[in-house]
Coordinates of C-alpha atoms in Angstrom, one line a residue:
M1 CA 33.7 9.0 -37.0
N2 CA 34.4 6.1 -34.6
I3 CA 37.9 4.4 -35.3
L4 CA 39.6 1.3 -34.1
I5 CA 43.3 1.1 -34.3
K6 CA 44.2 -2.5 -34.1
N7 CA 47.3 -4.3 -33.1
I8 CA 49.6 -1.4 -32.5
E9 CA 52.7 -0.6 -30.6
L10 CA 52.1 2.1 -28.2
V11 CA 54.1 4.6 -26.2
P12 CA 51.2 6.4 -24.1
M13 CA 53.4 9.0 -22.4
N14 CA 51.4 8.6 -19.1
G15 CA 54.1 9.3 -16.9
K16 CA 55.9 5.7 -17.2
D17 CA 58.9 5.2 -19.3
E18 CA 57.2 2.1 -21.0
Y19 CA 55.7 0.9 -24.3
L20 CA 52.8 -1.4 -24.8
S21 CA 52.8 -4.0 -27.6
N22 CA 49.7 -5.5 -29.5
M23 CA 47.3 -2.9 -28.2
N24 CA 44.0 -1.4 -29.5
I25 CA 42.7 2.1 -29.3
Y26 CA 39.2 2.7 -29.6
I27 CA 38.2 6.3 -30.7
K28 CA 34.7 7.4 -30.1
D29 CA 33.3 11.1 -30.9
G30 CA 36.9 12.3 -31.1
K31 CA 38.2 11.0 -27.8
I32 CA 40.0 7.9 -26.6
E33 CA 37.3 5.7 -25.4
E34 CA 39.5 2.7 -24.4
I35 CA 42.9 1.2 -24.8
Y36 CA 43.0 -2.5 -24.5
S37 CA 44.7 -5.8 -25.5
G38 CA 42.9 -8.7 -27.0
E39 CA 39.7 -8.9 -29.0
K40 CA 36.5 -7.1 -28.5
L41 CA 33.4 -6.9 -30.6
I42 CA 33.1 -3.1 -31.3
K43 CA 31.4 -1.6 -34.3
V44 CA 33.3 1.3 -35.8
D45 CA 33.2 3.3 -38.9
K46 CA 36.9 2.8 -39.8
V47 CA 39.5 0.1 -38.8
I48 CA 43.2 1.0 -38.9
D49 CA 45.7 -1.7 -39.2
G50 CA 48.6 -1.1 -36.6
K51 CA 51.1 -3.7 -37.9
N52 CA 54.5 -2.4 -38.0
K53 CA 53.3 1.0 -36.6
L54 CA 53.7 2.6 -33.3
A55 CA 51.2 5.2 -31.9
M56 CA 52.1 8.0 -29.5
P57 CA 50.6 11.4 -28.7
G58 CA 50.7 14.1 -31.3
L59 CA 53.7 16.3 -30.9
I60 CA 53.2 19.7 -29.4
N61 CA 55.5 22.6 -30.6
T62 CA 55.2 25.3 -28.2
H63 CA 57.2 28.1 -30.0
T64 CA 56.8 29.0 -33.6
H65 CA 56.4 31.9 -36.0
L66 CA 54.6 30.1 -38.8
G67 CA 54.4 32.9 -41.4
M68 CA 58.3 33.0 -41.2
S69 CA 58.4 29.9 -43.4
L70 CA 58.6 32.6 -46.2
F71 CA 62.1 33.4 -44.9
R72 CA 63.4 29.8 -45.0
N73 CA 67.1 30.0 -46.0
Y74 CA 66.7 33.7 -46.5
A75 CA 68.9 35.1 -43.7
D76 CA 71.4 32.6 -42.2
D77 CA 74.8 32.6 -40.4
L78 CA 74.1 35.8 -38.4
P79 CA 73.7 36.6 -34.6
L80 CA 70.3 37.1 -33.3
H81 CA 70.3 40.8 -33.0
D82 CA 71.9 41.4 -36.5
W83 CA 69.6 38.9 -38.0
L84 CA 66.5 40.6 -36.5
N85 CA 67.5 44.3 -37.2
D86 CA 69.2 44.0 -40.6
K87 CA 67.3 41.2 -42.2
I88 CA 64.0 40.0 -40.7
W89 CA 62.3 43.1 -39.4
P90 CA 62.8 45.1 -42.7
I91 CA 61.4 42.3 -44.8
E92 CA 58.6 41.4 -42.4
S93 CA 57.4 45.2 -42.9
K94 CA 56.7 44.2 -46.4
L95 CA 54.3 41.3 -45.6
T96 CA 50.5 41.2 -46.3
P97 CA 47.8 39.5 -44.7
E98 CA 47.7 37.1 -47.6
D99 CA 51.4 36.3 -47.3
I100 CA 50.9 35.2 -43.8
Y101 CA 48.0 33.0 -44.6
W102 CA 50.0 31.1 -47.2
G103 CA 53.2 31.1 -45.1
S104 CA 51.2 29.6 -42.2
L105 CA 49.7 27.0 -44.3
L106 CA 53.2 26.0 -45.6
S107 CA 54.3 25.6 -42.0
M108 CA 51.1 23.6 -41.0
V109 CA 51.9 21.2 -43.9
E110 CA 55.4 20.6 -42.8
M111 CA 54.2 20.2 -39.1
I112 CA 51.6 17.7 -40.1
E113 CA 54.1 15.7 -42.2
T114 CA 56.4 15.5 -39.3
G115 CA 53.9 14.5 -36.6
T116 CA 53.1 18.0 -35.0
T117 CA 49.3 18.2 -34.2
T118 CA 49.4 21.3 -31.7
F119 CA 51.3 24.4 -32.0
L120 CA 51.8 27.9 -30.1
D121 CA 52.5 30.5 -32.5
M122 CA 53.6 34.3 -32.3
Y123 CA 53.4 36.4 -35.2
F124 CA 51.0 39.0 -36.7
F125 CA 47.9 39.1 -39.0
M126 CA 46.8 36.3 -36.7
D127 CA 43.4 36.1 -38.2
E128 CA 44.9 34.7 -41.3
V129 CA 46.8 32.1 -39.1
G130 CA 43.4 31.2 -37.6
N131 CA 41.9 30.9 -41.2
A132 CA 44.9 28.6 -42.1
L133 CA 44.4 26.6 -38.7
K134 CA 40.8 26.1 -39.6
E135 CA 41.6 24.5 -43.0
S136 CA 44.4 22.4 -41.6
G137 CA 42.5 20.6 -38.9
M138 CA 45.4 21.1 -36.5
R139 CA 45.2 22.4 -32.9
G140 CA 46.9 25.8 -32.1
V141 CA 47.3 28.6 -29.8
L142 CA 47.3 32.1 -31.4
S143 CA 49.4 34.9 -30.0
R144 CA 49.6 38.2 -31.7
G145 CA 53.3 39.3 -31.5
M146 CA 53.3 42.7 -29.8
S147 CA 56.0 45.3 -29.4
D148 CA 55.9 48.7 -27.6
D149 CA 55.6 51.8 -29.9
N150 CA 55.8 54.3 -26.9
D151 CA 52.6 55.6 -28.2
E152 CA 49.5 55.3 -26.0
K153 CA 47.2 55.2 -29.0
L154 CA 49.1 52.7 -31.2
N155 CA 49.6 50.4 -28.0
Q156 CA 45.9 50.5 -27.4
E157 CA 45.2 49.6 -30.8
K158 CA 47.2 46.4 -30.3
F159 CA 45.4 45.4 -27.1
D160 CA 42.2 46.1 -28.9
D161 CA 43.3 43.7 -31.6
L162 CA 44.0 41.1 -28.8
V163 CA 40.7 41.5 -27.5
Q164 CA 39.1 41.0 -31.0
L165 CA 41.5 37.9 -31.8
H166 CA 40.3 36.4 -28.5
K167 CA 36.6 37.0 -29.5
N168 CA 37.2 35.5 -32.9
W169 CA 39.3 32.5 -32.1
H170 CA 39.5 31.5 -28.4
N171 CA 37.9 28.2 -27.9
K172 CA 36.6 28.1 -31.4
L173 CA 36.9 25.4 -34.1
G174 CA 35.3 22.9 -31.8
G175 CA 37.7 23.8 -29.0
K176 CA 40.8 23.3 -31.1
S177 CA 41.8 27.1 -31.3
R178 CA 43.0 29.2 -28.3
V179 CA 44.5 32.6 -27.9
A180 CA 47.5 33.8 -25.8
V181 CA 49.1 37.2 -25.3
G182 CA 52.1 37.5 -27.3
T183 CA 54.5 39.9 -25.8
H184 CA 57.6 39.7 -27.8
S185 CA 60.3 40.4 -25.3
I186 CA 61.5 42.8 -22.5
Y187 CA 63.8 44.5 -24.9
I188 CA 61.1 45.7 -27.2
C189 CA 58.4 45.9 -24.7
G190 CA 58.6 48.6 -21.8
T191 CA 57.6 48.1 -18.2
E192 CA 54.1 49.6 -18.5
F193 CA 53.5 47.9 -21.7
L194 CA 54.2 44.6 -20.2
K195 CA 52.1 45.4 -17.2
T196 CA 49.2 46.2 -19.4
A197 CA 49.6 43.1 -21.3
T198 CA 49.6 41.0 -18.1
E199 CA 46.3 42.8 -17.0
Y200 CA 44.7 41.8 -20.3
A201 CA 46.0 38.1 -19.9
E202 CA 44.4 38.1 -16.5
K203 CA 41.1 39.7 -17.6
L204 CA 40.9 37.2 -20.5
D205 CA 42.2 34.3 -18.6
I206 CA 44.7 33.3 -21.2
P207 CA 48.5 32.7 -20.8
I208 CA 51.4 34.9 -22.0
H209 CA 53.9 33.9 -24.7
I210 CA 57.3 35.8 -24.5
H211 CA 60.9 35.4 -25.7
L212 CA 63.1 35.5 -22.5
S213 CA 66.7 35.2 -21.6
E214 CA 67.6 34.4 -25.1
T215 CA 71.1 35.8 -25.5
K216 CA 73.9 37.4 -23.4
K217 CA 73.3 40.8 -24.8
E218 CA 69.7 40.6 -23.7
V219 CA 70.6 39.6 -20.2
E220 CA 73.6 42.2 -20.1
D221 CA 71.3 45.0 -21.3
S222 CA 68.7 44.0 -18.7
Y223 CA 71.3 44.4 -15.9
L224 CA 72.2 47.6 -17.3
I225 CA 68.7 49.0 -17.6
H226 CA 66.9 47.2 -14.7
G227 CA 69.7 46.2 -12.5
K228 CA 68.4 42.6 -12.7
S229 CA 68.1 39.6 -15.1
P230 CA 65.2 39.5 -17.6
I231 CA 63.5 36.7 -15.5
E232 CA 63.8 38.4 -12.2
Y233 CA 62.7 41.7 -13.8
S234 CA 59.7 39.8 -15.4
R235 CA 58.9 38.5 -12.0
D236 CA 59.1 41.7 -10.2
I237 CA 56.7 43.6 -12.5
G238 CA 54.0 40.8 -12.2
L239 CA 54.3 39.1 -15.4
F240 CA 54.3 35.6 -14.0
K241 CA 51.1 36.2 -12.2
V242 CA 49.6 34.5 -15.3
P243 CA 50.8 31.2 -16.9
T244 CA 53.7 32.0 -18.9
A245 CA 55.4 30.1 -21.9
A246 CA 58.9 31.6 -21.8
A247 CA 60.7 30.7 -25.1
H248 CA 64.5 30.0 -24.9
C249 CA 65.7 30.8 -21.3
V250 CA 69.2 30.1 -22.4
V251 CA 71.3 32.5 -20.4
V252 CA 70.0 31.8 -16.9
D253 CA 71.6 31.5 -13.5
D254 CA 70.6 29.6 -10.4
N255 CA 68.5 32.5 -9.2
D256 CA 66.7 32.6 -12.5
L257 CA 65.9 28.9 -12.2
R258 CA 64.7 29.1 -8.6
I259 CA 62.3 31.9 -9.9
L260 CA 61.1 29.9 -12.8
K261 CA 60.4 27.0 -10.5
E262 CA 58.6 29.1 -7.8
E263 CA 56.7 31.0 -10.3
N264 CA 55.5 27.9 -12.3
V265 CA 56.9 29.4 -15.5
F266 CA 57.2 27.0 -18.6
P267 CA 60.6 27.3 -20.3
I268 CA 60.4 26.5 -24.1
N269 CA 63.7 24.8 -25.2
N270 CA 64.5 25.5 -28.8
P271 CA 67.8 23.7 -29.4
A272 CA 68.2 24.0 -33.1
S273 CA 67.6 27.7 -33.3
N274 CA 69.6 28.6 -30.2
M275 CA 72.6 26.6 -31.9
K276 CA 72.1 28.2 -35.2
L277 CA 71.9 31.8 -33.9
A278 CA 74.7 31.0 -31.4
S279 CA 72.6 31.9 -28.5
G280 CA 74.0 29.1 -26.4
F281 CA 72.5 26.0 -24.7
A282 CA 69.7 26.2 -22.2
P283 CA 70.5 24.1 -19.0
V284 CA 67.8 21.8 -19.6
N285 CA 69.2 18.9 -17.5
K286 CA 69.4 21.2 -14.3
M287 CA 65.8 22.4 -14.9
I288 CA 64.4 18.9 -15.1
E289 CA 66.4 18.1 -11.8
M290 CA 64.7 21.1 -10.2
G291 CA 61.4 19.8 -11.4
I292 CA 60.8 22.5 -13.8
P293 CA 58.5 21.2 -16.7
V294 CA 60.6 22.1 -19.8
A295 CA 58.6 22.1 -23.2
L296 CA 60.0 22.2 -26.6
G297 CA 59.7 24.3 -29.7
T298 CA 61.3 24.8 -33.2
D299 CA 61.2 28.5 -33.3
G300 CA 60.6 30.0 -36.8
S301 CA 61.7 28.4 -40.1
S302 CA 64.2 31.3 -40.6
S303 CA 66.1 30.5 -37.6
N304 CA 65.9 26.7 -37.6
N305 CA 65.2 26.1 -40.7
N306 CA 62.7 23.5 -40.3
L307 CA 59.7 22.5 -38.1
N308 CA 60.6 19.0 -37.6
M309 CA 60.0 18.3 -33.9
F310 CA 61.7 15.0 -34.0
E311 CA 64.9 16.7 -34.8
E312 CA 64.2 18.9 -31.7
I313 CA 63.5 15.7 -29.5
N314 CA 66.9 14.5 -30.6
L315 CA 68.8 17.6 -30.1
A316 CA 67.2 18.1 -26.6
A317 CA 68.5 14.8 -25.5
I318 CA 72.0 14.6 -27.0
I319 CA 73.0 18.3 -26.6
N320 CA 72.8 18.4 -22.7
K321 CA 74.7 14.9 -22.5
G322 CA 77.6 16.6 -24.3
L323 CA 77.2 19.8 -22.4
T324 CA 77.2 18.1 -18.9
E325 CA 79.6 15.3 -19.9
D326 CA 76.9 13.0 -18.5
A327 CA 75.4 10.3 -20.6
T328 CA 72.4 10.1 -18.3
A329 CA 71.5 13.7 -18.6
V330 CA 68.1 14.3 -20.3
T331 CA 66.9 10.8 -21.0
A332 CA 65.0 9.7 -24.2
Y333 CA 61.8 9.7 -22.3
E334 CA 62.4 13.2 -20.8
A335 CA 63.0 14.5 -24.2
L336 CA 59.7 12.8 -25.3
E337 CA 58.0 14.4 -22.5
M338 CA 59.1 17.9 -23.4
A339 CA 57.5 17.3 -26.8
T340 CA 54.2 16.0 -25.6
V341 CA 53.2 16.1 -21.9
N342 CA 55.1 19.3 -20.8
G343 CA 54.0 21.1 -24.0
A344 CA 50.3 20.4 -23.1
K345 CA 51.0 21.7 -19.6
A346 CA 52.7 24.8 -21.0
L347 CA 49.4 25.5 -23.1
Q348 CA 47.2 24.8 -20.2
W349 CA 45.7 21.9 -22.2
F350 CA 47.0 18.7 -20.5
D351 CA 43.5 17.8 -19.4
Q352 CA 42.8 17.2 -23.1
I353 CA 46.0 16.4 -24.9
G354 CA 49.6 15.3 -24.3
S355 CA 49.2 11.7 -23.5
L356 CA 47.3 8.7 -24.9
E357 CA 44.9 8.0 -21.9
Q358 CA 41.0 7.3 -21.7
G359 CA 38.9 10.4 -22.0
K360 CA 41.6 12.5 -23.7
S361 CA 41.2 13.9 -27.2
A362 CA 42.4 11.5 -29.8
D363 CA 45.5 13.4 -31.1
I364 CA 47.4 10.6 -32.3
I365 CA 50.3 10.0 -34.6
L366 CA 51.3 6.6 -36.0
I367 CA 55.0 6.0 -36.9
D368 CA 55.8 3.5 -39.6
L369 CA 58.3 1.2 -38.0
D370 CA 59.1 -0.9 -41.2
K371 CA 62.3 1.5 -41.9
S372 CA 65.8 0.2 -42.0
H373 CA 66.8 2.8 -39.5
L374 CA 64.5 1.4 -36.9
Y375 CA 65.6 -2.1 -36.9
P376 CA 66.1 -4.2 -34.7
R377 CA 63.5 -3.0 -32.3
N378 CA 65.2 -3.1 -29.1
N379 CA 63.7 -0.1 -27.4
P380 CA 60.8 1.8 -29.0
V381 CA 61.3 4.8 -26.5
S382 CA 64.9 5.2 -27.5
S383 CA 64.0 4.8 -31.0
L384 CA 61.7 7.7 -30.9
A385 CA 64.3 10.1 -29.6
Y386 CA 67.4 8.9 -31.3
S387 CA 66.2 7.0 -34.5
V388 CA 62.8 8.2 -35.8
Q389 CA 62.7 10.9 -38.4
G390 CA 59.9 13.2 -39.2
S391 CA 59.4 11.5 -42.5
D392 CA 58.6 8.3 -40.7
V393 CA 55.2 9.7 -39.5
D394 CA 52.4 7.9 -41.7
T395 CA 49.2 8.9 -40.1
V396 CA 48.2 12.0 -38.0
M397 CA 45.0 12.5 -36.2
V398 CA 43.6 15.4 -34.2
D399 CA 40.4 15.3 -32.2
G400 CA 39.7 11.8 -33.8
N401 CA 39.9 13.4 -37.4
I402 CA 42.4 11.9 -39.8
I403 CA 44.4 14.7 -41.4
M404 CA 47.1 12.7 -42.9
E405 CA 47.1 9.1 -43.9
N406 CA 49.7 7.1 -45.6
R407 CA 51.7 10.3 -45.8
E408 CA 48.8 12.0 -47.7
I409 CA 47.4 15.1 -46.1
K410 CA 43.8 15.0 -46.4
T411 CA 42.9 18.7 -45.5
L412 CA 45.1 20.9 -47.6
D413 CA 46.1 21.3 -51.2
V414 CA 49.9 20.9 -50.8
E415 CA 50.8 21.5 -54.4
R416 CA 48.7 25.0 -54.5
I417 CA 50.5 26.1 -51.1
K418 CA 53.9 25.5 -52.5
F419 CA 53.0 27.4 -55.7
E420 CA 51.7 30.3 -53.7
V421 CA 54.7 30.6 -51.4
E422 CA 57.1 30.4 -54.2
R423 CA 55.1 33.3 -56.0
I424 CA 55.1 35.3 -52.9
K425 CA 58.8 34.9 -52.4
K426 CA 59.4 36.5 -55.9
E427 CA 56.9 39.3 -55.1
L428 CA 58.8 40.1 -51.9
E429 CA 62.0 40.6 -53.8
M430 CA 60.4 43.3 -56.0
R431 CA 58.5 45.2 -52.9

């Protein structure tokens, strides 16, 4: 379908802290054919009136555990390692593939409703996440969360599953699905396991997705076991030979930051989750000053407890101002870059998504500006970071396909999904 979005405010995220007024976006065969002002005679299948709306690139959530929406508000007010060991891992052992399918669909509903068009997920039963992705119309990277069983046969089965996942989903769904290697962390993956994972990533030409330097305990244990930080250890065993999306990077020193910069690692900031689990604050301002491209994620719904990227954009900007006592730290535009441009780079997808430019895929969201909290309209870029709510997203488009319009999701049966996850929650209590 060829679409024309007329008379729209526009924040293109093209490297300039700017917005354009009264613009038109011509979408042809799923791509942005032209962005222009004024009138042109163009024949299209659909015209969208952009009055009182603002267009920007779809948001990119670069660290999720989509199936964990089933555990929203289930295990709260606990430190990370207690949260994992005592609450999350025991109940995760009860999950079925069907559970993951419905939990992932619920997460996709929430992401679409709040303007996310692309995600990087780490969980298990990833074929079911792929099936949910296919139905949703979103764009996603699937990584099977892997831990080291210290058993050669069991570990090989996991890598065989990775190869099959790659065969089933990499560059499928019209190019909207990809696969990454999901090594959980250095504290549940041994050295040889991580080296093998890196070899598979190289062979399959896909990135690695890992939790890294998330807590003080993780870093202290790494020094006790390896004599170096998690980031230095990961570098030394060759993990960073492939593109790496490193979730959290909270407890880091100057040497860690230098390594991230030199090795072209993409730190994924998860401000809400890191605060809720009392992990600390990633030094995002210092990373940006060093030219490290920080991306943004929500983490799972059990540790956040939502998937609203506009909330993460807001937190990413304001937390570091308070932390550094510098009101210029992490500007509104830099926070928006984390959720768009840098997210696309972290997923090795910037040639197609992350900004609104001619030739790129039409992954576009429209914000309804006719809200009391968005008046007066002084600075739309600031508004996106400091005032816009996820519920202000009116329309969502992925690859030129409209998957939400006027707040109505077109691709999924939202009421059925809510019914199923409530059923699963009750069944989990009995298993």
